[in-house]
Amino acid sequence: MEHHLGYCASKAALDATTRVLCLELGPHGIRVNSVNPTVTLTPMAERAWSDPAKRDPMLAAIPLGRFAAPDEVALPVAFLLSAAAAMISGACLPIDGGYTAH
């Protein structure tokens, strides 16, 4: 990823923070998880990714071949907040159509 040092470093820092806070806050009954979505098609992202020269190479790198809809990020977040995820802590959940599987 050319010209993405700051972006990549901050994402790695948030993943590490998720794991550390899981260890530090778990004994207090607090779960800590994070989600790592791909491009999510908000109105701003739709404009930012409308240029085929920018959009098409990114889409080609996503095995599912598309960007995420906002509800495809919101629903996993709702799951992580629910009682169904009561034993999930320290997870960094990619919501990226398989992008990080490379």
mmCIF file of C-alpha atoms in Angstrom:
data_model
loop_
_atom_site.group_PDB
_atom_site.id
_atom_site.type_symbol
_atom_site.label_atom_id
_atom_site.label_comp_id
_atom_site.label_asym_id
_atom_site.label_seq_id
_atom_site.Cartn_x
_atom_site.Cartn_y
_atom_site.Cartn_z
ATOM 1 C CA MET A 1 0.000 0.000 0.000
ATOM 2 C CA GLU A 2 1.885 2.986 -1.253
ATOM 3 C CA HIS A 3 1.521 6.220 0.763
ATOM 4 C CA HIS A 4 -0.346 4.511 3.612
ATOM 5 C CA LEU A 5 2.227 4.424 6.414
ATOM 6 C CA GLY A 6 0.204 6.556 8.836
ATOM 7 C CA TYR A 7 -3.032 4.724 8.051
ATOM 8 C CA CYS A 8 -1.485 1.269 8.467
ATOM 9 C CA ALA A 9 0.385 2.229 11.631
ATOM 10 C CA SER A 10 -2.754 3.625 13.255
ATOM 11 C CA LYS A 11 -4.784 0.508 12.374
ATOM 12 C CA ALA A 12 -2.086 -1.733 13.872
ATOM 13 C CA ALA A 13 -2.032 0.449 16.983
ATOM 14 C CA LEU A 14 -5.802 0.087 17.399
ATOM 15 C CA ASP A 15 -5.561 -3.699 17.079
ATOM 16 C CA ALA A 16 -2.842 -3.752 19.751
ATOM 17 C CA THR A 17 -4.891 -1.420 21.951
ATOM 18 C CA THR A 18 -7.875 -3.766 21.629
ATOM 19 C CA ARG A 19 -5.800 -6.713 22.850
ATOM 20 C CA VAL A 20 -4.154 -4.801 25.714
ATOM 21 C CA LEU A 21 -7.444 -3.345 26.930
ATOM 22 C CA CYS A 22 -8.972 -6.816 26.788
ATOM 23 C CA LEU A 23 -6.282 -8.019 29.198
ATOM 24 C CA GLU A 24 -6.482 -4.973 31.446
ATOM 25 C CA LEU A 25 -10.268 -4.595 31.598
ATOM 26 C CA GLY A 26 -11.334 -8.241 31.406
ATOM 27 C CA PRO A 27 -10.868 -8.804 35.146
ATOM 28 C CA HIS A 28 -13.453 -6.049 35.655
ATOM 29 C CA GLY A 29 -15.981 -7.800 33.423
ATOM 30 C CA ILE A 30 -15.430 -5.411 30.526
ATOM 31 C CA ARG A 31 -15.118 -6.884 27.046
ATOM 32 C CA VAL A 32 -13.089 -5.059 24.390
ATOM 33 C CA ASN A 33 -13.364 -5.822 20.683
ATOM 34 C CA SER A 34 -12.846 -3.875 17.495
ATOM 35 C CA VAL A 35 -14.079 -4.062 13.935
ATOM 36 C CA ASN A 36 -11.884 -3.450 10.915
ATOM 37 C CA PRO A 37 -14.120 -2.711 7.948
ATOM 38 C CA THR A 38 -13.122 -2.279 4.350
ATOM 39 C CA VAL A 39 -14.419 0.717 2.448
ATOM 40 C CA THR A 40 -17.961 1.218 3.720
ATOM 41 C CA LEU A 41 -20.295 2.866 1.257
ATOM 42 C CA THR A 42 -21.405 5.894 3.202
ATOM 43 C CA PRO A 43 -22.307 8.933 1.077
ATOM 44 C CA MET A 44 -18.773 10.307 1.577
ATOM 45 C CA ALA A 45 -17.168 6.991 0.541
ATOM 46 C CA GLU A 46 -19.414 6.726 -2.504
ATOM 47 C CA ARG A 47 -18.009 10.067 -3.696
ATOM 48 C CA ALA A 48 -14.427 9.238 -2.714
ATOM 49 C CA TRP A 49 -14.436 5.874 -4.494
ATOM 50 C CA SER A 50 -16.481 6.869 -7.571
ATOM 51 C CA ASP A 51 -13.419 7.169 -9.830
ATOM 52 C CA PRO A 52 -12.943 3.791 -11.558
ATOM 53 C CA ALA A 53 -9.157 4.286 -11.591
ATOM 54 C CA LYS A 54 -9.198 4.332 -7.784
ATOM 55 C CA ARG A 55 -12.150 1.998 -7.164
ATOM 56 C CA ASP A 56 -11.443 -0.890 -9.527
ATOM 57 C CA PRO A 57 -8.001 -1.940 -8.195
ATOM 58 C CA MET A 58 -9.376 -1.968 -4.638
ATOM 59 C CA LEU A 59 -12.421 -3.993 -5.648
ATOM 60 C CA ALA A 60 -10.137 -6.435 -7.456
ATOM 61 C CA ALA A 61 -8.264 -7.014 -4.175
ATOM 62 C CA ILE A 62 -11.456 -7.879 -2.260
ATOM 63 C CA PRO A 63 -12.353 -11.546 -2.834
ATOM 64 C CA LEU A 64 -16.092 -10.825 -2.525
ATOM 65 C CA GLY A 65 -15.636 -8.113 -5.161
ATOM 66 C CA ARG A 66 -17.524 -5.297 -3.458
ATOM 67 C CA PHE A 67 -17.373 -2.709 -0.710
ATOM 68 C CA ALA A 68 -19.384 -3.014 2.506
ATOM 69 C CA ALA A 69 -22.817 -1.541 3.026
ATOM 70 C CA PRO A 70 -23.204 0.344 6.318
ATOM 71 C CA ASP A 71 -25.517 -2.330 7.758
ATOM 72 C CA GLU A 72 -22.863 -4.968 7.050
ATOM 73 C CA VAL A 73 -20.675 -3.169 9.581
ATOM 74 C CA ALA A 74 -23.443 -2.212 12.012
ATOM 75 C CA LEU A 75 -24.867 -5.738 12.372
ATOM 76 C CA PRO A 76 -21.563 -7.349 13.483
ATOM 77 C CA VAL A 77 -21.097 -4.466 15.941
ATOM 78 C CA ALA A 78 -24.587 -5.138 17.316
ATOM 79 C CA PHE A 79 -23.671 -8.810 17.665
ATOM 80 C CA LEU A 80 -20.464 -7.975 19.561
ATOM 81 C CA LEU A 81 -22.497 -5.783 21.921
ATOM 82 C CA SER A 82 -25.082 -8.508 22.520
ATOM 83 C CA ALA A 83 -25.230 -11.277 25.106
ATOM 84 C CA ALA A 84 -24.578 -13.742 22.268
ATOM 85 C CA ALA A 85 -20.969 -12.490 22.246
ATOM 86 C CA ALA A 86 -20.517 -12.623 26.022
ATOM 87 C CA MET A 87 -17.299 -14.681 25.735
ATOM 88 C CA ILE A 88 -15.763 -12.720 22.885
ATOM 89 C CA SER A 89 -13.095 -10.270 23.984
ATOM 90 C CA GLY A 90 -9.847 -9.150 22.424
ATOM 91 C CA ALA A 91 -11.111 -9.816 18.902
ATOM 92 C CA CYS A 92 -10.253 -7.602 15.945
ATOM 93 C CA LEU A 93 -12.967 -8.535 13.463
ATOM 94 C CA PRO A 94 -12.240 -7.872 9.803
ATOM 95 C CA ILE A 95 -15.367 -6.893 7.878
ATOM 96 C CA ASP A 96 -13.623 -6.674 4.567
ATOM 97 C CA GLY A 97 -14.935 -9.274 2.160
ATOM 98 C CA GLY A 98 -11.717 -11.253 2.550
ATOM 99 C CA TYR A 99 -9.302 -8.413 1.780
ATOM 100 C CA THR A 100 -6.978 -9.183 4.693
ATOM 101 C CA ALA A 101 -6.810 -12.877 3.751
ATOM 102 C CA HIS A 102 -4.085 -11.981 1.207
#
